[in-house]
Short mmCIF file of C-alpha atoms in Angstrom, two decimals:
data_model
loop_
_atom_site.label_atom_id
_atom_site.label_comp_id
_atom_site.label_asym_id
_atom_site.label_seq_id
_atom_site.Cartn_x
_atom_site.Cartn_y
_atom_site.Cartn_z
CA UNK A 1 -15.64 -15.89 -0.08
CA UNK A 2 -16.95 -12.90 -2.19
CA UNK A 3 -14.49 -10.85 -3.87
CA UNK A 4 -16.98 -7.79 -4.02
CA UNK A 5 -16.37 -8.63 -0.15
CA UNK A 6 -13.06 -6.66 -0.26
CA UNK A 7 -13.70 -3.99 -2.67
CA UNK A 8 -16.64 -3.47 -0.57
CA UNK A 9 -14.11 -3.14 2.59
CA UNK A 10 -11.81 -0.97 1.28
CA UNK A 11 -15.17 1.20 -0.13
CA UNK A 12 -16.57 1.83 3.65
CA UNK A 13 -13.01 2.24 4.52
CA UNK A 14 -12.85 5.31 2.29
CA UNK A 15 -16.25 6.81 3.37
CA UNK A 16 -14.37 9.19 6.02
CA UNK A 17 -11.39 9.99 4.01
CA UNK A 18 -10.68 9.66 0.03
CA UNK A 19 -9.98 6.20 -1.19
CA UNK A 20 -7.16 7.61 -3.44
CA UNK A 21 -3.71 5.64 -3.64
CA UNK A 22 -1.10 7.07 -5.82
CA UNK A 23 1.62 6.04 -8.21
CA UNK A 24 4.18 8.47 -9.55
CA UNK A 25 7.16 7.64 -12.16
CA UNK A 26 9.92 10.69 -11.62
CA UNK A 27 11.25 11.55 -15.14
CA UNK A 28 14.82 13.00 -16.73
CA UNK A 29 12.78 15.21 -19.39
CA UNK A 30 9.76 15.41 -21.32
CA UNK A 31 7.01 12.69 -22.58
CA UNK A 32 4.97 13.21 -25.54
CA UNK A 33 1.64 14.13 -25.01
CA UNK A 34 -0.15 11.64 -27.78
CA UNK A 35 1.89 9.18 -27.37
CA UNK A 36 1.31 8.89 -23.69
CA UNK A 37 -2.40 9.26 -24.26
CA UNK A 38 -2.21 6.36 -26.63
CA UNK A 39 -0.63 4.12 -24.20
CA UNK A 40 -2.82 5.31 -21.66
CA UNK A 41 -5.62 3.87 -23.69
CA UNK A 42 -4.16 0.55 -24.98
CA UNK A 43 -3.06 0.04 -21.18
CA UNK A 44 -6.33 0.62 -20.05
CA UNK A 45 -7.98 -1.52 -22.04
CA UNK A 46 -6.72 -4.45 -21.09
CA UNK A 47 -8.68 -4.44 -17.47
CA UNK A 48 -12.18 -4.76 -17.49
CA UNK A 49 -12.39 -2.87 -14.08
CA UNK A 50 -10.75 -0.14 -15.48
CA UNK A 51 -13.62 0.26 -18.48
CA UNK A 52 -16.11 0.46 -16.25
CA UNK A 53 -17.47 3.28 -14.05
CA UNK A 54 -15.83 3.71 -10.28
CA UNK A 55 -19.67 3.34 -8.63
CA UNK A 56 -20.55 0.22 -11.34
CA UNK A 57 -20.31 -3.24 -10.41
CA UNK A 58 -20.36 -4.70 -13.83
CA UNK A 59 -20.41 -3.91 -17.30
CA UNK A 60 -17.28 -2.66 -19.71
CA UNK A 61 -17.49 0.68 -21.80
CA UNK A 62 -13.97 1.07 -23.95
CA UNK A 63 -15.27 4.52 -25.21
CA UNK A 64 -15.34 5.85 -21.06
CA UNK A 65 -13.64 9.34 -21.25
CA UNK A 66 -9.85 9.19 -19.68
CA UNK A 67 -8.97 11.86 -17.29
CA UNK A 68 -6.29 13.05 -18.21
CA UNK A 69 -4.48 16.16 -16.79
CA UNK A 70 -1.57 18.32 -17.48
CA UNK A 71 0.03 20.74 -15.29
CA UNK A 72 3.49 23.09 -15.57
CA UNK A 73 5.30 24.19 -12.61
CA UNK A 74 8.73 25.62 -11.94
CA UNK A 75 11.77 23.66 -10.45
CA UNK A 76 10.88 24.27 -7.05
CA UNK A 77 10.77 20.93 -4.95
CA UNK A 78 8.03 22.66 -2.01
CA UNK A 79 5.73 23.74 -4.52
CA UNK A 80 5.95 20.18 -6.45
CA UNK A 81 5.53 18.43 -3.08
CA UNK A 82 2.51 19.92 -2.68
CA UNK A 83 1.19 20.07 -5.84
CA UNK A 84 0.99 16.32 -5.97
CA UNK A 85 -0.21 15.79 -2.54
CA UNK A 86 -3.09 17.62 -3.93
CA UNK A 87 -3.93 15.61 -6.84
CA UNK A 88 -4.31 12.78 -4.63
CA UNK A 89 -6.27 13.88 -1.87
CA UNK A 90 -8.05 16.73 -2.33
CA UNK A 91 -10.20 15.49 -5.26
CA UNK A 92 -11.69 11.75 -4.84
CA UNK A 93 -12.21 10.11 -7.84
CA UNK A 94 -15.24 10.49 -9.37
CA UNK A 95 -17.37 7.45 -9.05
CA UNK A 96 -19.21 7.86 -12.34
CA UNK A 97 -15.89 8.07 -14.10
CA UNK A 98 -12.63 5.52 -14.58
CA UNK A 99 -11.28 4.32 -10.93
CA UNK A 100 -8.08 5.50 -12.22
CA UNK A 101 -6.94 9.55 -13.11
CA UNK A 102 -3.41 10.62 -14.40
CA UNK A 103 -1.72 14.03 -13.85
CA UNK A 104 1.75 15.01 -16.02
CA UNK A 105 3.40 17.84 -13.80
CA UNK A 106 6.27 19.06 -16.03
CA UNK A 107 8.73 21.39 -14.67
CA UNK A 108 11.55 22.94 -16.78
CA UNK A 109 13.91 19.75 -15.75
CA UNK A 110 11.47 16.97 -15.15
CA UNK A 111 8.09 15.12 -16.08
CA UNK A 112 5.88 13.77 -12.88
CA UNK A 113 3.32 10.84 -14.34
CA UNK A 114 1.19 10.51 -11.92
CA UNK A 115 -2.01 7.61 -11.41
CA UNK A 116 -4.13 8.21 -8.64
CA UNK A 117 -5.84 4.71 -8.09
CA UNK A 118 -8.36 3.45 -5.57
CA UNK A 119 -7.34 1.02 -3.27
CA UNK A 120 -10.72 -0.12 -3.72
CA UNK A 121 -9.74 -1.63 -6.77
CA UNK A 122 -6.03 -1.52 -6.89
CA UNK A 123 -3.18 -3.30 -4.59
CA UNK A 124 -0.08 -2.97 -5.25
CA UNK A 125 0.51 -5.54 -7.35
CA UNK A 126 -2.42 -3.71 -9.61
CA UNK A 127 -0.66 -0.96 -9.41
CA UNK A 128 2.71 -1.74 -10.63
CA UNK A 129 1.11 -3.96 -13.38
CA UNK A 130 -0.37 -1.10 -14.78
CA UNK A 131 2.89 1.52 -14.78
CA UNK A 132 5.13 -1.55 -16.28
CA UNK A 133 2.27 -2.18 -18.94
CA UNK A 134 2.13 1.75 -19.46
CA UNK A 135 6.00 2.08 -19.62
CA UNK A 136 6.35 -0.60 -22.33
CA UNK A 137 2.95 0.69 -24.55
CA UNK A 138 4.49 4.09 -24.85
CA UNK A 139 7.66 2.23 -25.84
CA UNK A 140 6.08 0.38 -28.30
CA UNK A 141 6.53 -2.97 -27.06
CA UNK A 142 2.57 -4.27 -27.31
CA UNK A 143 1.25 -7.29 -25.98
CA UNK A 144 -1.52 -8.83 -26.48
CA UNK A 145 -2.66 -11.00 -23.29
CA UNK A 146 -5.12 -13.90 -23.48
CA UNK A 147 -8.57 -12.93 -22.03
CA UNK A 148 -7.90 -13.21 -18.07
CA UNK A 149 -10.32 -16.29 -16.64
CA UNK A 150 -12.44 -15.83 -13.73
CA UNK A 151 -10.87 -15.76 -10.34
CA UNK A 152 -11.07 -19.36 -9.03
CA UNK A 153 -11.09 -19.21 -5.10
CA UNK A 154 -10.00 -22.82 -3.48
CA UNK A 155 -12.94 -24.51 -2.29
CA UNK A 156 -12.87 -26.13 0.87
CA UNK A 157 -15.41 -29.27 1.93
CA UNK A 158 -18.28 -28.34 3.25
CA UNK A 159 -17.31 -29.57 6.67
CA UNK A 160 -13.95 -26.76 6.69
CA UNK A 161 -16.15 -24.32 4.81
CA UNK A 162 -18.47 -24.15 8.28
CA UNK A 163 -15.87 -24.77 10.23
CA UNK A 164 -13.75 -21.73 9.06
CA UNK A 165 -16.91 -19.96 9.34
CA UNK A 166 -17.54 -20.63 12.63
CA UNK A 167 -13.87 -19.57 13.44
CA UNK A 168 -14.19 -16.18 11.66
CA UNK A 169 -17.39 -15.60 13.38
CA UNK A 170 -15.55 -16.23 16.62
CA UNK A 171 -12.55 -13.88 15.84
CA UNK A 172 -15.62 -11.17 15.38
CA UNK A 173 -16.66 -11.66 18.73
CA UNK A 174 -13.43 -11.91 20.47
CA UNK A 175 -12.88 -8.21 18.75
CA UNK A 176 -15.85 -6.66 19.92
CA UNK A 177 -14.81 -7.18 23.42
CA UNK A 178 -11.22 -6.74 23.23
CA UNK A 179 -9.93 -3.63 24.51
CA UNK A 180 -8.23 -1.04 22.22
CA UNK A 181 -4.16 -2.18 21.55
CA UNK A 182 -3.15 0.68 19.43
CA UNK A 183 -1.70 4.37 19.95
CA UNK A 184 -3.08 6.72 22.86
CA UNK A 185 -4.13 9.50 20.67
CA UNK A 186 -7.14 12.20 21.40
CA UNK A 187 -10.65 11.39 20.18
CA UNK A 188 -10.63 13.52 16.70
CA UNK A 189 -12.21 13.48 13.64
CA UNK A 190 -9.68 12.53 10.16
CA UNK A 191 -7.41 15.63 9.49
CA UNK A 192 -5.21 16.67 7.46
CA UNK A 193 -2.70 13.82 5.74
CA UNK A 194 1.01 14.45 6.12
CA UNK A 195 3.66 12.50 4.27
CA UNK A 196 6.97 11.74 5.41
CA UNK A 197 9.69 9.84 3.56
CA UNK A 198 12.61 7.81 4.51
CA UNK A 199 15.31 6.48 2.12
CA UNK A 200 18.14 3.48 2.83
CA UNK A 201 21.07 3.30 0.45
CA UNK A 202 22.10 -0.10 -0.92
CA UNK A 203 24.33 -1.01 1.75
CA UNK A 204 22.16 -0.13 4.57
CA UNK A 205 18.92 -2.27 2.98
CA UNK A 206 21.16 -4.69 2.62
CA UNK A 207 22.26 -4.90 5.64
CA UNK A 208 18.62 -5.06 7.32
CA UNK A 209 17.76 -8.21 4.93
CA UNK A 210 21.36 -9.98 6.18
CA UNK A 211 20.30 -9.95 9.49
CA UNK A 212 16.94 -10.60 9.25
CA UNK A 213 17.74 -13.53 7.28
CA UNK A 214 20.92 -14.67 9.55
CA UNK A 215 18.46 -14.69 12.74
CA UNK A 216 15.56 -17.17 10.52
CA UNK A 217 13.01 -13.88 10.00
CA UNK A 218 11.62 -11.82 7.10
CA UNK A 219 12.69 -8.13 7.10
CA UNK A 220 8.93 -7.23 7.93
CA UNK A 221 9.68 -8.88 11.28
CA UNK A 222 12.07 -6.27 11.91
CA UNK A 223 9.20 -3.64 11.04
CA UNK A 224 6.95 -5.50 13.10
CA UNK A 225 9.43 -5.52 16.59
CA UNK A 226 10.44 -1.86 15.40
CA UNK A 227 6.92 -0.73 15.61
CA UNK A 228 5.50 -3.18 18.89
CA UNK A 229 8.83 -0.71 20.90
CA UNK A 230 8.00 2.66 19.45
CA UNK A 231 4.47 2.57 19.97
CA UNK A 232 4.72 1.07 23.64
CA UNK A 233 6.81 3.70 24.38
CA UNK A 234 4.86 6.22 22.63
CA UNK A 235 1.92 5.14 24.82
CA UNK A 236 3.78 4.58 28.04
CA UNK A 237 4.97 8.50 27.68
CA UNK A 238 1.41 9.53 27.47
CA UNK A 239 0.75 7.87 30.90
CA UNK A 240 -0.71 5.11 29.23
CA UNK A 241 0.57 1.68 30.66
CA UNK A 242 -0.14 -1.07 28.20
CA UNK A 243 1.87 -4.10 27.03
CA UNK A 244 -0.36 -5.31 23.97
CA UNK A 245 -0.06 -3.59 20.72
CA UNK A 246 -2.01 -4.71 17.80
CA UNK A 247 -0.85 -3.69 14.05
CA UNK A 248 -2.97 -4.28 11.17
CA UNK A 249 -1.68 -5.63 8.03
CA UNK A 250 -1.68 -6.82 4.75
CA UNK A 251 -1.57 -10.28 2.59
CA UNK A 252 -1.47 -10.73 -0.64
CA UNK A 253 -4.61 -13.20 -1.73
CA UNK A 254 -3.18 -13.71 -5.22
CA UNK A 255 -0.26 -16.65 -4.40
CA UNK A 256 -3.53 -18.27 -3.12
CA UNK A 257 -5.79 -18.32 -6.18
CA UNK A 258 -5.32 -20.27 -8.98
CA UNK A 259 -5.32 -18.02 -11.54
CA UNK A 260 -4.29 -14.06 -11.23
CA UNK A 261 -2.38 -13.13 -13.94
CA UNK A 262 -1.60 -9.64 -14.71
CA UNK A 263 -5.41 -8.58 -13.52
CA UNK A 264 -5.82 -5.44 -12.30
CA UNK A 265 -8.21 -5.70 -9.07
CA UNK A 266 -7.80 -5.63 -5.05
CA UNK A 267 -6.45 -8.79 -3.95
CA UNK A 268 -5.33 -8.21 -0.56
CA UNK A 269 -6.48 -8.38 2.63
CA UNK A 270 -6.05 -6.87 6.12
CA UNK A 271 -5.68 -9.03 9.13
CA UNK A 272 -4.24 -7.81 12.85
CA UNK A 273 -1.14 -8.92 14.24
CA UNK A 274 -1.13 -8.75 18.37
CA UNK A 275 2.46 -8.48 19.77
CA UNK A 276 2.87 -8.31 23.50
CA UNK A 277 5.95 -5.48 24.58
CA UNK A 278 7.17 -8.06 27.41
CA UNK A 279 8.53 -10.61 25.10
CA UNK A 280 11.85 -10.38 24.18
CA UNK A 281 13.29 -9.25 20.63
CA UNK A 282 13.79 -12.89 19.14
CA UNK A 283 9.92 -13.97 20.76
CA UNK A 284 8.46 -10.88 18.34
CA UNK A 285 10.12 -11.80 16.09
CA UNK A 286 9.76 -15.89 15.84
CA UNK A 287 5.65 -14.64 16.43
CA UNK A 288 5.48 -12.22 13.39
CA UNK A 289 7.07 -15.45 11.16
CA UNK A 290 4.75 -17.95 12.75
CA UNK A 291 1.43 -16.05 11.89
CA UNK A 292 3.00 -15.70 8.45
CA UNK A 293 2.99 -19.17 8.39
CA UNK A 294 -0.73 -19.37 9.66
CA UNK A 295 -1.68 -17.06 6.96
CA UNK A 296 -0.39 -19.04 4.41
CA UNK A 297 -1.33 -22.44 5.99
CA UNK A 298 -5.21 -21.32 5.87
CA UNK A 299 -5.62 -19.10 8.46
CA UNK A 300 -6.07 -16.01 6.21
CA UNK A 301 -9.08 -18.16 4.54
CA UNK A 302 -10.38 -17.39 8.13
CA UNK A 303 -9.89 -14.36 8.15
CA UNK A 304 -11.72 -14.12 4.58
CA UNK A 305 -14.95 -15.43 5.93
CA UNK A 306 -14.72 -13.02 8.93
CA UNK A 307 -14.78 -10.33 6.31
CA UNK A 308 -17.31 -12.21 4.37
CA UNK A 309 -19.67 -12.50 7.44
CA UNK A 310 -19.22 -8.89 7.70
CA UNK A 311 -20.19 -7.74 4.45
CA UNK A 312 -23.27 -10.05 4.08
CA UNK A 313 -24.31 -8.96 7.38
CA UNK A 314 -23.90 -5.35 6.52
CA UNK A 315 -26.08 -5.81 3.24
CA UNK A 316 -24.74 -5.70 -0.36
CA UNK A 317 -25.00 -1.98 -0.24
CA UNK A 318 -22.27 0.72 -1.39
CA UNK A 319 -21.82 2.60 -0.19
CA UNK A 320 -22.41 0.93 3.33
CA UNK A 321 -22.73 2.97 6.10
CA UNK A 322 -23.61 0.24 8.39
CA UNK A 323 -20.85 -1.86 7.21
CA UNK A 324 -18.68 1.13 8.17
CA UNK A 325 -19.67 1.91 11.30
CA UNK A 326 -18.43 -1.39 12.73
CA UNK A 327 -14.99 -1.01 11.87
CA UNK A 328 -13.87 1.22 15.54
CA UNK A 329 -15.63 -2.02 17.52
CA UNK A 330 -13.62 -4.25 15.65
CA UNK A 331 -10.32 -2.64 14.50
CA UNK A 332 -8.74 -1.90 17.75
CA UNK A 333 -6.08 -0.12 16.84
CA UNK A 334 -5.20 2.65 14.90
CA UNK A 335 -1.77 1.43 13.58
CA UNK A 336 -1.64 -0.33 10.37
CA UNK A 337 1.36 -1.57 7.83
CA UNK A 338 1.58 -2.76 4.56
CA UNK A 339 5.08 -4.10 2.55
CA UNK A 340 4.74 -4.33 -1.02
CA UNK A 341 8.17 -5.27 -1.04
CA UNK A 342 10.65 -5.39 -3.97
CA UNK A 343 9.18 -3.70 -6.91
CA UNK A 344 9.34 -6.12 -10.12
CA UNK A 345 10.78 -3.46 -12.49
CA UNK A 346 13.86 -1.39 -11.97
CA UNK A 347 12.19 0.95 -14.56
CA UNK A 348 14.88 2.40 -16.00
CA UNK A 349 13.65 4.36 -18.82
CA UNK A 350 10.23 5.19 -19.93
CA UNK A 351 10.69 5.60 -23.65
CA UNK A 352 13.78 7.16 -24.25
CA UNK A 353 13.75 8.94 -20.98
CA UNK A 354 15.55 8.16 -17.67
CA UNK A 355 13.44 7.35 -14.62
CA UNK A 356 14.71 8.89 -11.81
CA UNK A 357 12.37 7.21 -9.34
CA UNK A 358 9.67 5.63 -9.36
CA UNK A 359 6.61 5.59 -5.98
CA UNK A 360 3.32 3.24 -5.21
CA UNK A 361 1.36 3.98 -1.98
CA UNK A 362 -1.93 3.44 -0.48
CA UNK A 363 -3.94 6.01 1.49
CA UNK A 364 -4.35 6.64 5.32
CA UNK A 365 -7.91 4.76 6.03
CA UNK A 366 -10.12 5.33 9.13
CA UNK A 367 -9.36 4.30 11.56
CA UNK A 368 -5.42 4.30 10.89
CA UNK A 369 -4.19 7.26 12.30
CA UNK A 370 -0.95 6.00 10.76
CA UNK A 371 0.36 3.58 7.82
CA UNK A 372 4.00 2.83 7.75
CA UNK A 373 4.72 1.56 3.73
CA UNK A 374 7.69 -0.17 3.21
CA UNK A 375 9.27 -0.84 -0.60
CA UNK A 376 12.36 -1.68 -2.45
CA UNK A 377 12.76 -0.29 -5.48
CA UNK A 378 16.66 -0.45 -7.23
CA UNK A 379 18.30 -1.87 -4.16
CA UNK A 380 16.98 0.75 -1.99
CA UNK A 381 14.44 0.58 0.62
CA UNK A 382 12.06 3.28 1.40
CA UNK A 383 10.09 4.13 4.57
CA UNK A 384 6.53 6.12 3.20
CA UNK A 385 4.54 7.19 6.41
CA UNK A 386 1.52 9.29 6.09
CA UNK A 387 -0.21 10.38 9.41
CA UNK A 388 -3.02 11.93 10.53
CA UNK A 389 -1.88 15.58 11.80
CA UNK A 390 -5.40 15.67 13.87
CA UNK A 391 -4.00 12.77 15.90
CA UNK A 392 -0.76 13.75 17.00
CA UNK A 393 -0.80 17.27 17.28
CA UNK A 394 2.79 17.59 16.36
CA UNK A 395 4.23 15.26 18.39
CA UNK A 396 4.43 12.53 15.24
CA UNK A 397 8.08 12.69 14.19
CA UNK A 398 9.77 12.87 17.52
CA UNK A 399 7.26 10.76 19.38
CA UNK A 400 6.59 7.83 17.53
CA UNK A 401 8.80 7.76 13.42
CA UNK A 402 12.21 8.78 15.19
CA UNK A 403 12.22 5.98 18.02
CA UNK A 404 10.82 3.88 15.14
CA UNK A 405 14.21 4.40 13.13
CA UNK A 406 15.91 4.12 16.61
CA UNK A 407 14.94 0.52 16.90
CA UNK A 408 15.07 -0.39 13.24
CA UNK A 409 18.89 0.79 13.86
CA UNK A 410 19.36 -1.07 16.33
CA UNK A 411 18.67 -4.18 15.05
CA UNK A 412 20.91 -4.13 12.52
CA UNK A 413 23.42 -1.64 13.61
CA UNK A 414 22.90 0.65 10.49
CA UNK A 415 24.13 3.65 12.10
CA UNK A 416 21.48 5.06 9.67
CA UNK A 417 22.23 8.37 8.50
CA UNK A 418 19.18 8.83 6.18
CA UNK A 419 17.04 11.32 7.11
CA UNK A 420 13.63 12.49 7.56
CA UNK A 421 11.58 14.86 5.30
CA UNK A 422 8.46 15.64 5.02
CA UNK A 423 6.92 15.72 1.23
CA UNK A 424 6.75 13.49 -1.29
CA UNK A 425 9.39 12.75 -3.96
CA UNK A 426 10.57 16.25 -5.52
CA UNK A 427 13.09 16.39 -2.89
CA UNK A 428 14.41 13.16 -2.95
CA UNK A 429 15.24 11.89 -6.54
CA UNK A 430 18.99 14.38 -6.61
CA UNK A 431 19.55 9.96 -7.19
CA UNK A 432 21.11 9.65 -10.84
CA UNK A 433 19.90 7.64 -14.29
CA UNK A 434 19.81 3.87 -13.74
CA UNK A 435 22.96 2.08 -13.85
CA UNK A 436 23.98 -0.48 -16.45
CA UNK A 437 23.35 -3.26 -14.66
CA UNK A 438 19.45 -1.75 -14.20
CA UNK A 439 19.19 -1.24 -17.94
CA UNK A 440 20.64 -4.68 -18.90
CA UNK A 441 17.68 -6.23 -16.71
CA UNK A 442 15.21 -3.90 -18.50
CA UNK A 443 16.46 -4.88 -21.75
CA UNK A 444 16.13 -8.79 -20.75
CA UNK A 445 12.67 -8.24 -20.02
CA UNK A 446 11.60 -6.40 -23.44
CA UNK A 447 13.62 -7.81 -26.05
#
């Protein structure tokens, strides 16, 4: 398997849309400039990707300008919203520069840090590496890691090496001839991105996990079924009568490989789940646990060389046009998830100022039309959806996300009362300081 395999999947991936993923840490007041740009640095040096030049394979240059930006806007949640939005997608980073850029949006009440990553480089492990590294530099707590050894993948026999090759090369073929098992949208070209944001309180995330656990599932299952009875009805309201829906989604490679560490690179890849709308609830459900345990009993080294295959077949070119062009004959579906689950950090403070909340996300790829995101961060979970507007002409919120809730309810009998909104974080962090309990776990962590 060649790791340049995935970056190089998640590079052709971007070629119709910008690759940009975002973090953003909500603030209670102001940071200082030079001491943020000093931690920026002494963060950044610490990952050889991140020395190195977006479009360069190889090579480390400490003395690589940071982009760093500062903007001021008034306390007006819209105009923040937006404002951020922007700084993600409207400007791709610049592949002769750092794959990483960072905005500070002060307001009169509030600091926005915000790192726009690339998901070619950055999962979300990556991603909250770097923000907890960041958080304790500009604290002063420095540390000084070993130098990070090469990635070891586990090397099968010869004899399972062809064997999963063979395998991968087979799943290839069954895809080019499988029919299309995601959402009946219009042919379009990629549109506008539109976020949408939906927050559970303690009790109601908790909830969800209780019964996920009590019926012998993961809490993605529940995402999984949720999704498999909104989008069959979505489609079967469209006059579109067809049981099989396929999601695509993600798995961490890094409890795989022997040694990870704290590195800062793309270690996650995308494989397709195919649930059929006639089973019942508990048959999704027992499904979406049993390819789990595939995945993690060496089917997702399959799906590895299937990618692999790919990308040598495509040439090791990037950008790839070819490599890109396969990916409507072999996606088949335009529906894809991705749970980064519990965030490691509660956060609570980043110097001697209160974090309010605290975001990672990936971006919309062709040919998703939609990404559900799904993270935990201080006891609460939170629903991220960004959508193609192109694709749904309007009909997003009430035609697919609100029946998804509807299910997700009734699972677990939530009698959710969270609501919908579209935007990004200004209007949703009225939630106050950490508690004590979230500070005595931050100050366990950095004596």
């Amino acid at each position: 398997m060649s790791f340049h395999a995935i970056n190089a999947l998640f590079d052709s991936l971007g070629e119709s849309v910008s690759p940009n993923s975002c973090d953003v840490v909500v603030i209670d007041g102001r940071l200082d400039h030079a001491r943020l740009r000093a931690a920026i640095a002494q963060t950044l040096a610490r990952h050889p990707i991140l020395c190195r030049p977006l479009g360069a394979r190889d090579g480390i240059d400490h003395d690589l300008p940071i982009d760093l930006r500062f903007h001021a806007l008034p306390d007006d949640a819209a105009r923040v919203d937006a404002h951020l939005l922007a700084q993600i997608w409207d400007e791709p980073l610049d592949r002769g520069g750092r794959p990483v850029r960072f905005h500070v949006t002060e307001t009169p009440t509030r600091t926005y840090l915000q790192t726009i990553h690339t998901h070619v480089y950055a999962d979300a492990t990556a991603c909250y590496t770097l923000t907890e590294q960041l958080a304790a530099a500009y604290a002063g707590h420095v540390s000084i890691d070993d130098e990070m050894p090469a990635l070891a993948w586990p090397q099968p026999r010869l004899r399972e090496a062809v064997r999963m090759r063979l395998r991968g090369l087979a799943q290839l073929a069954r895809d080019l001839v499988r029919p299309f098992s995601g959402l009946a949208v219009p042919a379009h070209r990629p549109g506008a991105r539109k976020m949408t944001r939906i927050v559970l309180d303690e009790r109601e995330t908790a909830q969800l996990r209780r019964v996920a656990r009590e019926r012998g599932h993961s809490i993605h299952a529940c995402f999984q079924l949720a999704m498999l009875r909104a989008a069959h009805a979505y489609n079967a309201a469209r006059g579109v009568d067809r049981p099989t829906v396929r999601l695509w989604d993600f798995f961490s490679l890094r409890p795989m490989l022997e040694t990870t560490g704290p590195r800062y690179d793309c270690l996650a890849l995308i494989y397709p789940v195919d649930l059929d709308a006639r089973w019942s609830d508990a048959e999704t459900t027992a499904h979406c646990a049993e390819v789990v345990q595939r995945m993690r009993g060496g089917e997702l080294a399959v799906h590895a060389q299937r990618l692999d295959s790919m990308f040598r077949a495509a040439g090791r070119r990037s950008p790839m046009p070819g490599f890109a062009r396969l990916w409507p004959s072999l996606f088949k579906s335009n529906v894809f998830l991705t749970n980064p689950g519990v965030c490691p950090s509660t956060l609570p403070r980043f110097g001697d100022a209160p974090v309010i909340d605290y975001v990672t996300f990936p971006q919309l790829f062709a040919p998703a039309d939609v990404m559900f995101v799904f993270s935990t961060f201080r006891d609460r979970l939170r629903i991220h959806v960004v959508h193609d507007e192109a694709a749904f002409a309007g009909e997003f919120h009430e035609g697919l996300l609100r029946p998804f809730l509807r299910e997700l309810d009734a699972q677990a009998g939530l009698h959710l009362d969270a609501p919908m909104r579209d935007g990004f974080v200004a209007t949703w962090t009225a939630r106050p300081a950490p508690t004590d309990k979230h500070r005595a776990l931050r100050t366990e962590a950095h004596p």
